[in-house]
Amino acid sequence: MDHHRQIRRGYPEVIYCPGKTNEQIIKIFSALAAKGNNVLATRAEERVFNALAETGQFADVRYEKLARAIVLEQKKVEPSKSAIPIVTAGTADLPVAEEARVTAEIMGQRTEVICDVGVAGLHRLLSHVQKLQDANVIIVVAGMEGALASVVGGLVSCPVIAVPTSVGYGACFEGLSALLTMLNSCAAGVSVVNIDNGFSAAVTATLINRKIEQAGSK
Amino acid sequence: MDHHRQIRRGYPEVIYCPGKTNEQIIKIFSALAAKGNNVLATRAEERVFNALAETGQFADVRYEKLARAIVLEQKKVEPSKSAIPIVTAGTADLPVAEEARVTAEIMGQRTEVICDVGVAGLHRLLSHVQKLQDANVIIVVAGMEGALASVVGGLVSCPVIAVPTSVGYGACFEGLSALLTMLNSCAAGVSVVNIDNGFSAAVTATLINRKIEQAGSK
Amino acid sequence: MDHHRQIRRGYPEVIYCPGKTNEQIIKIFSALAAKGNNVLATRAEERVFNALAETGQFADVRYEKLARAIVLEQKKVEPSKSAIPIVTAGTADLPVAEEARVTAEIMGQRTEVICDVGVAGLHRLLSHVQKLQDANVIIVVAGMEGALASVVGGLVSCPVIAVPTSVGYGACFEGLSALLTMLNSCAAGVSVVNIDNGFSAAVTATLINRKIEQAGSK
Amino acid sequence: MDHHRQIRRGYPEVIYCPGKTNEQIIKIFSALAAKGNNVLATRAEERVFNALAETGQFADVRYEKLARAIVLEQKKVEPSKSAIPIVTAGTADLPVAEEARVTAEIMGQRTEVICDVGVAGLHRLLSHVQKLQDANVIIVVAGMEGALASVVGGLVSCPVIAVPTSVGYGACFEGLSALLTMLNSCAAGVSVVNIDNGFSAAVTATLINRKIEQAGSK
Amino acid sequence: MDHHRQIRRGYPEVIYCPGKTNEQIIKIFSALAAKGNNVLATRAEERVFNALAETGQFADVRYEKLARAIVLEQKKVEPSKSAIPIVTAGTADLPVAEEARVTAEIMGQRTEVICDVGVAGLHRLLSHVQKLQDANVIIVVAGMEGALASVVGGLVSCPVIAVPTSVGYGACFEGLSALLTMLNSCAAGVSVVNIDNGFSAAVTATLINRKIEQAGSK
Amino acid sequence: MDHHRQIRRGYPEVIYCPGKTNEQIIKIFSALAAKGNNVLATRAEERVFNALAETGQFADVRYEKLARAIVLEQKKVEPSKSAIPIVTAGTADLPVAEEARVTAEIMGQRTEVICDVGVAGLHRLLSHVQKLQDANVIIVVAGMEGALASVVGGLVSCPVIAVPTSVGYGACFEGLSALLTMLNSCAAGVSVVNIDNGFSAAVTATLINRKIEQAGSK
Amino acid sequence: MDHHRQIRRGYPEVIYCPGKTNEQIIKIFSALAAKGNNVLATRAEERVFNALAETGQFADVRYEKLARAIVLEQKKVEPSKSAIPIVTAGTADLPVAEEARVTAEIMGQRTEVICDVGVAGLHRLLSHVQKLQDANVIIVVAGMEGALASVVGGLVSCPVIAVPTSVGYGACFEGLSALLTMLNSCAAGVSVVNIDNGFSAAVTATLINRKIEQAGSK
Amino acid sequence: MDHHRQIRRGYPEVIYCPGKTNEQIIKIFSALAAKGNNVLATRAEERVFNALAETGQFADVRYEKLARAIVLEQKKVEPSKSAIPIVTAGTADLPVAEEARVTAEIMGQRTEVICDVGVAGLHRLLSHVQKLQDANVIIVVAGMEGALASVVGGLVSCPVIAVPTSVGYGACFEGLSALLTMLNSCAAGVSVVNIDNGFSAAVTATLINRKIEQAGSK
């Protein structure tokens, strides 16, 4: 059985859907759900969800359309005290931001999506500075020139997880431009995940936020 | 004045040396030292340190040879309770690991360098598992195929900061190979900094460890 | 006539299908089959097989769906004594692994596919160590970060044929990431074939296994 | 005779030095100077200047060390009314900024170099906003992530000429990172010249500023 | 709300359509139109325009088919005195040239498209030299080898905004060839925007032409 | 201690020298030699050997100049029956071929270097066909266009280990050209190691030849 | 009007079809045909030909399916004495070879297509050596590893025009592999055109063959 | 013995020097000279020539400094009737042009070097049009944007051999920019050799010119 990106104890079971048939996904999903855990299927097209829903096996399964994720919550996780800001440069970055949001939430994290605050209009970003400076960790999602991660990183003193997106055309080279920008960030405290990988950014941010809150609750 | 990679309140002043003359570096170093803060000069050749030492201005300045760093500690920072493991695939990755160590330590972090545990000899890595699983955050430094970050990421449930190095030849393409490997890691919780950027990895890890320990001490 | 990747005496005739019309493939297939040899058509879409089957010319032709291969066995080849392990990092790598399996088998090799043992979950791989150490040669199939080849190479003392796959997204760059990882492997004894080229890996592994078994039977 | 980058009527004669011997440069320089025009030799190492100076032919020739330029002003050009701001992200970008400054000045432009205002420290940039908004055209010089061009572009309504520099290491890939960032700028009105090409940025900015001032003086 | 490429005071509101649903675009378009400004939607497929037109809300909205742009002019902008030449190497470059034309025109610029004057047939280009030398600024649009920008740049003394296009195949690498050619132009005064980015070229050219004409009218 | 590329039981100890100081290499070398095994130091500059020899500790240590290898044979390994042909396209490929030869020989393999038989002069290659067809495994070393591996692969029915070299200039891109050629080989049975990696090719070929001879001797 | 790749006096008129509507192509085709010249439309899909044929305007227009070319011969050109060999590595390279054949023939050249003689089966190529050595100029068409150009170049003393094709997958990178191989050819006398550009190879070969035959007929 | 780039009957013997010691070169040179043929050593540093001259063996050997070539003419070849124009964009391209000139001349070709006629100053090129149109074949040598090949190709009806050079910086990427430009040339009849490969261009041009003149003399 394949659950490509498996997360550790207390976390949801995860299925990465591309390259699998509906039949394979349903089979894996059922097996994982049977353990009583929460299940998250990422990069799932809507027709995958429909096939899954039609089986009638999973009462509360839902489809997060923008995030392209299938979510089955069987165990409620207590929500984090501190919300993780998920900041995007433009509306076109939303699907990646949504994948991050859904992933973080099924892992018990509160989130706040701050959309369309790209660096060409600094005033929009600056109006959110207080919120960013209060966070334990921030996710920044940006395509094209990807400069948002550096600017955010320069404004705060918490770790920033940067997600380059493939949004753009021409010399954006499918996200390479934003990826290189983020890797070369002058702002210390910025680390980077794969292009369009909202899932991994959310897991990383969750690991950080959870460690902080667990330490605080001892 | 240029202090290229500036870090926030309570942190050392930092000078990135490449592209500056000895005279420029001494001038900036003096100005920063005069504020009474700790000062860290990265990527400094030994002849830069000698020029600085010869001025006789900085009593306790020292040169970290392998890390290529100049360190002036004027304020003692209380050491962290938890050490940050800095894991390397091979000896040739040590200069980058050392840059990470020196950076983390001047920011008050205890560290433990675990060297030469590349994936082609798993037993060496596995003998350190307990130490890795006890950490709040781990830095992994690897060149060539860079696979170590994924293997470590699969063994622990804390965030892993991966530093690709330019160690290798041929199709390593100056660190590109390790960079791509780490960005494509199947292990969730791995995020990546620039090739050979031990400094940035250390700052990120410090931000995380500090937040956790601060939360725990409230 | 084109049989793009031709193999030497005693081997099947091989047709590489992309870029040929159904008519061309049927014509070549018939000509090759008429010699009485086994015939293998690789990268064949199902509609190619259907067209071939509808001719009614080839009684025992079969379609290996996952491998996208058409197989006509007219001469039984005696099976090898030792099986070739074909190891994959994830389920999405299966089509390439299956192409390797079908190719090796039509050349008389026994195989054993070991699936979903990627490096982010080492325990799954380690449970197969004995089987790997008993082999004469191993095929490793992995996409994304492609680290599996190095880890397997470090565990055994036989040659490892590594097949990078195009599985992944973003900075996997259509398999480039896994290709570079495998080329930079620290584990000696690992050699690499083209991205997604299960066929070539199987031919190479067969040449090795056959030479070994022939030597042993003298 | 080679004067690689020739500029139109009323402009200095220009020699691009790399790949020429001292003898060749002196010969070309003399021939150009003999016409009575101003002469600019770019990318000239100091030893080239020394060889030129030793000939004793050119009374007022001077060497701009940081810009690596040799300048011979034989005709005074009336200075522009409006200064062109040349903005850099860090001190290491200064040689390119200086090449731009020297080039613009020999073409009669007043300039103002604003140094070390990279996006990781926004407050430094924002303290210069008024000056930027008053300009007819702005040159932005930045390496590493190159985000400064977008941020400046978003603050002003005049054209911005962006010069990526090769400052950085690792995934900066000799300036490719900054180049891609600038080409993908979300801020309209930003156009880009070659990596480290302060000369071309200055010529372009001069053409713009001159056209504007000429129109205003009619 | 997202209006990805926002331009400053007195300019149209702009929507970049890719990655947005019809519903999102209609919602944004309505909000922007309600302010009474001109609105430009770029990279809009015809079905987007049809959906917008069917709402019946926008009396004078029109679709520029070749430019793939939706235009709503609610405020007439006084046309510029001087026309901006938009020069293309071949017919296949027209969609990008048209995006530039539509953008410049909604910003009040007169334009003149000069088509199919690629460098392999110099006589066609040379017959337009006077027109080019009279311009304040020129836009050059070319794919394949992209040499037109250098040749035009060598003929005039005004700034040239070069737009590489993705026209071509093979080693054109989706416009990379033309992009590199233009960045390496020997002709001073040439600056470059992203591949296929007619919009940005037009905004830059407009900023320049407007500044010149404003200066002239004082 | 670092012995970067470690080989399994019965094999020499190996040190990869780049990035280590003389002192480090001597220390590691001594420790490995003390175990009584054979020791091989690869990519060693002559001054490293001189430093090692001057210690007077290692009576029989020798320097293989062309291969840039230091060899200490303390245990004689019985030579293989069958020689491994090491075939090069040109004389400039010899250092890589020599690294392969030295590595194979310390592992007990007989070898035969066949030099300067590149594909532009087929007759030279064809005069060696019999020798190639008698081998158990062949190493092909070629830079520039790297076509030799395919031609050899088409002539034999044993596995071919292809080593691209960085020999060439311009569009050879430091060995990338030969690497891609070899990965795309039409000849089945060709697998590839890293650019210039004669060491890894020799280990792989040795593993194959040894398995065959061991099987034959049972 | 656009006839993208225009050839000189006595040559056909040429239309490059991609990026043009049927209407545009018909309009251009008619205008060119009206001059009485031969007309060649390259990279034309069959539906373009059908639209053209349905106009009923062009009595003798024909569609070369494999070459994807529309041909209108209105003036017979006297055929060359010497045929140009067009050699391909595999059947999948035929469309490019056919484009070369159709182009050469409409320019009056006799051709001979020699198919499927890739270097992995040297005997097939060697059976054509005499024909190749008698030619004035040879076109070699090959994808994947592209080694055929070097081998042919080594066998003859006439110029070889090499056409890399995009045939292959994985590390063939859309023809980049064959392109680099051909550019790095050790065989002198090999020059290269763009990936898949059978048209340009044919024009070049025609220019050469014609010059030779014209010289011979004086 | 290695004579890397060997040319056919009646041609000089050729040695490609990089990667060979003085001793090796002298040995090969002597052996080749002993056959009584002309000998050409390319890419030879001056110290190689000095070592060769000091042997006193070769009375008439000479060093072509700019071309970095050693020439020994023992047999006079009758000069061609028609000269081959070798056209360069700038002075920095001269070493490559000179390598072409020396190579062509030792093969009996008359040449004419036309220097510094880059496309940014069309008038210089246009003053040579007649000479270009009279040629049988033309060599164009250009770095940076490499546009000269297309412009020349558009002016003539003979084959053009284009040599990209590594002249330039930044986004010229060591000659990649010029290489891509030339491969994408809109002008039919342009074929391309490796970056900086003046030798191969000269051989190709010689093969063409010789065939034409031989045909004419029959």
Tab-separated table of N, CA, C and O in Angstrom, chain D residues 1-6 16 18-20 24 28 43 173-174 176 179 194-197, chain H residues 66 89-92 94-95 115-116 120-121 123-124 144 167-173:
chain	number	residue	atom	x	y	z
D	1	MET	N	39.230	48.692	-36.205
D	1	MET	CA	39.182	49.158	-34.809
D	1	MET	C	37.858	48.744	-34.170
D	1	MET	O	36.825	48.701	-34.796
D	2	ASP	N	37.954	48.443	-32.874
D	2	ASP	CA	36.784	47.913	-32.186
D	2	ASP	C	36.336	48.854	-31.083
D	2	ASP	O	37.066	49.117	-30.151
D	3	HIS	N	35.169	49.423	-31.172
D	3	HIS	CA	34.617	50.104	-29.991
D	3	HIS	C	33.229	49.556	-29.792
D	3	HIS	O	32.211	50.167	-30.052
D	4	HIS	N	33.378	48.322	-29.331
D	4	HIS	CA	32.299	47.382	-29.099
D	4	HIS	C	30.906	47.989	-28.889
D	4	HIS	O	29.929	47.600	-29.521
D	5	ARG	N	30.808	48.878	-27.953
D	5	ARG	CA	29.472	49.380	-27.652
D	5	ARG	C	29.455	50.865	-28.005
D	5	ARG	O	29.813	51.709	-27.207
D	6	GLN	N	29.058	51.115	-29.209
D	6	GLN	CA	29.143	52.462	-29.727
D	6	GLN	C	27.843	53.226	-29.478
D	6	GLN	O	26.761	52.707	-29.708
D	16	TYR	N	35.051	48.537	-24.659
D	16	TYR	CA	34.821	47.442	-23.718
D	16	TYR	C	36.125	46.650	-23.654
D	16	TYR	O	36.557	46.078	-24.654
D	18	PRO	N	37.579	43.838	-21.795
D	18	PRO	CA	37.952	42.422	-21.685
D	18	PRO	C	38.281	41.811	-23.043
D	18	PRO	O	37.618	42.079	-24.049
D	19	GLY	N	39.328	40.985	-23.066
D	19	GLY	CA	39.729	40.308	-24.301
D	19	GLY	C	40.622	41.147	-25.188
D	19	GLY	O	40.894	40.763	-26.324
D	20	LYS	N	41.072	42.312	-24.702
D	20	LYS	CA	42.006	43.116	-25.494
D	20	LYS	C	43.309	43.269	-24.715
D	20	LYS	O	43.316	43.379	-23.495
D	24	GLN	N	46.422	47.005	-27.637
D	24	GLN	CA	45.213	47.259	-28.434
D	24	GLN	C	44.373	48.377	-27.833
D	24	GLN	O	43.892	49.265	-28.533
D	28	ILE	N	43.384	51.955	-29.610
D	28	ILE	CA	42.000	52.368	-29.847
D	28	ILE	C	41.700	53.663	-29.093
D	28	ILE	O	41.085	54.584	-29.618
D	43	ARG	N	35.079	48.084	-17.765
D	43	ARG	CA	35.659	46.815	-17.319
D	43	ARG	C	37.185	46.818	-17.487
D	43	ARG	O	37.769	45.854	-17.962
D	173	PHE	N	23.301	31.273	-8.892
D	173	PHE	CA	23.754	30.881	-10.219
D	173	PHE	C	24.273	32.061	-11.035
D	173	PHE	O	23.804	32.332	-12.132
D	174	GLU	N	25.232	32.769	-10.450
D	174	GLU	CA	25.948	33.857	-11.139
D	174	GLU	C	25.025	34.979	-11.614
D	174	GLU	O	25.284	35.593	-12.648
D	176	LEU	N	21.658	34.601	-12.226
D	176	LEU	CA	20.435	34.107	-12.866
D	176	LEU	C	19.220	34.332	-11.975
D	176	LEU	O	18.141	34.704	-12.442
D	179	LEU	N	18.176	37.900	-12.129
D	179	LEU	CA	17.671	38.174	-13.478
D	179	LEU	C	16.226	37.690	-13.629
D	179	LEU	O	15.348	38.425	-14.082
D	194	ASN	N	21.243	43.201	-18.960
D	194	ASN	CA	22.049	42.014	-18.669
D	194	ASN	C	22.623	42.061	-17.239
D	194	ASN	O	22.802	43.134	-16.658
D	195	ILE	N	22.933	40.899	-16.728
D	195	ILE	CA	23.562	40.758	-15.417
D	195	ILE	C	24.834	41.621	-15.353
D	195	ILE	O	25.670	41.545	-16.255
D	196	ASP	N	24.942	42.414	-14.330
D	196	ASP	CA	26.116	43.269	-14.049
D	196	ASP	C	26.317	44.385	-15.073
D	196	ASP	O	27.373	45.028	-15.077
D	197	ASN	N	25.337	44.639	-15.934
D	197	ASN	CA	25.528	45.613	-17.003
D	197	ASN	C	25.084	47.020	-16.584
D	197	ASN	O	24.070	47.559	-17.056
H	66	LEU	N	47.511	34.812	-32.063
H	66	LEU	CA	46.109	35.126	-31.796
H	66	LEU	C	45.241	33.875	-31.941
H	66	LEU	O	44.296	33.646	-31.176
H	89	ALA	N	31.795	39.822	-35.370
H	89	ALA	CA	30.992	40.907	-34.807
H	89	ALA	C	31.867	41.941	-34.106
H	89	ALA	O	31.628	43.140	-34.201
H	90	GLY	N	32.905	41.461	-33.376
H	90	GLY	CA	33.748	42.402	-32.637
H	90	GLY	C	35.183	41.921	-32.575
H	90	GLY	O	35.487	40.771	-32.931
H	91	THR	N	36.060	42.771	-32.085
H	91	THR	CA	37.475	42.424	-31.959
H	91	THR	C	37.685	41.239	-31.021
H	91	THR	O	38.589	40.423	-31.222
H	92	ALA	N	36.855	41.146	-29.998
H	92	ALA	CA	37.038	40.062	-29.038
H	92	ALA	C	36.777	38.695	-29.660
H	92	ALA	O	37.160	37.671	-29.106
H	94	LEU	N	38.121	37.812	-32.424
H	94	LEU	CA	39.237	37.552	-33.328
H	94	LEU	C	39.967	36.230	-33.081
H	94	LEU	O	40.328	35.555	-34.046
H	95	PRO	N	40.235	35.826	-31.833
H	95	PRO	CA	40.960	34.556	-31.676
H	95	PRO	C	40.250	33.388	-32.364
H	95	PRO	O	40.901	32.545	-32.982
H	115	CYS	N	36.386	42.292	-39.938
H	115	CYS	CA	36.274	42.340	-38.478
H	115	CYS	C	35.381	43.489	-38.008
H	115	CYS	O	35.350	44.559	-38.615
H	116	ASP	N	34.693	43.252	-36.909
H	116	ASP	CA	34.001	44.322	-36.187
H	116	ASP	C	32.835	44.905	-36.982
H	116	ASP	O	32.690	46.119	-37.111
H	120	ALA	N	24.830	46.036	-34.366
H	120	ALA	CA	24.437	47.318	-33.788
H	120	ALA	C	24.959	48.490	-34.633
H	120	ALA	O	24.602	49.639	-34.384
H	121	GLY	N	25.790	48.198	-35.641
H	121	GLY	CA	26.264	49.250	-36.555
H	121	GLY	C	26.169	48.740	-37.984
H	121	GLY	O	27.187	48.462	-38.623
H	123	HIS	N	25.757	49.816	-40.902
H	123	HIS	CA	26.442	50.421	-42.050
H	123	HIS	C	27.803	49.775	-42.301
H	123	HIS	O	28.218	49.613	-43.441
H	124	ARG	N	28.498	49.393	-41.216
H	124	ARG	CA	29.807	48.754	-41.405
H	124	ARG	C	29.652	47.435	-42.154
H	124	ARG	O	30.426	47.103	-43.039
H	144	MET	N	28.133	37.266	-27.679
H	144	MET	CA	27.036	38.040	-27.101
H	144	MET	C	25.705	37.629	-27.735
H	144	MET	O	25.285	36.501	-27.574
H	167	VAL	N	32.393	35.058	-26.032
H	167	VAL	CA	32.598	36.470	-25.697
H	167	VAL	C	31.325	37.046	-25.073
H	167	VAL	O	30.238	36.861	-25.602
H	168	GLY	N	31.496	37.752	-23.975
H	168	GLY	CA	30.371	38.369	-23.285
H	168	GLY	C	30.423	38.064	-21.804
H	168	GLY	O	31.412	37.570	-21.292
H	169	TYR	N	29.342	38.328	-21.118
H	169	TYR	CA	29.290	38.073	-19.679
H	169	TYR	C	27.831	37.962	-19.258
H	169	TYR	O	26.922	38.194	-20.073
H	170	GLY	N	27.585	37.618	-18.032
H	170	GLY	CA	26.223	37.540	-17.519
H	170	GLY	C	25.403	36.539	-18.313
H	170	GLY	O	25.773	35.384	-18.453
H	171	ALA	N	24.271	36.992	-18.858
H	171	ALA	CA	23.336	36.107	-19.532
H	171	ALA	C	23.841	35.620	-20.885
H	171	ALA	O	23.064	35.039	-21.644
H	172	CYS	N	25.094	35.851	-21.206
H	172	CYS	CA	25.666	35.191	-22.391
H	172	CYS	C	25.989	33.744	-22.048
H	172	CYS	O	26.082	32.903	-22.924
H	173	PHE	N	26.080	33.437	-20.771
H	173	PHE	CA	26.290	32.076	-20.282
H	173	PHE	C	27.316	31.316	-21.110
H	173	PHE	O	27.036	30.244	-21.650
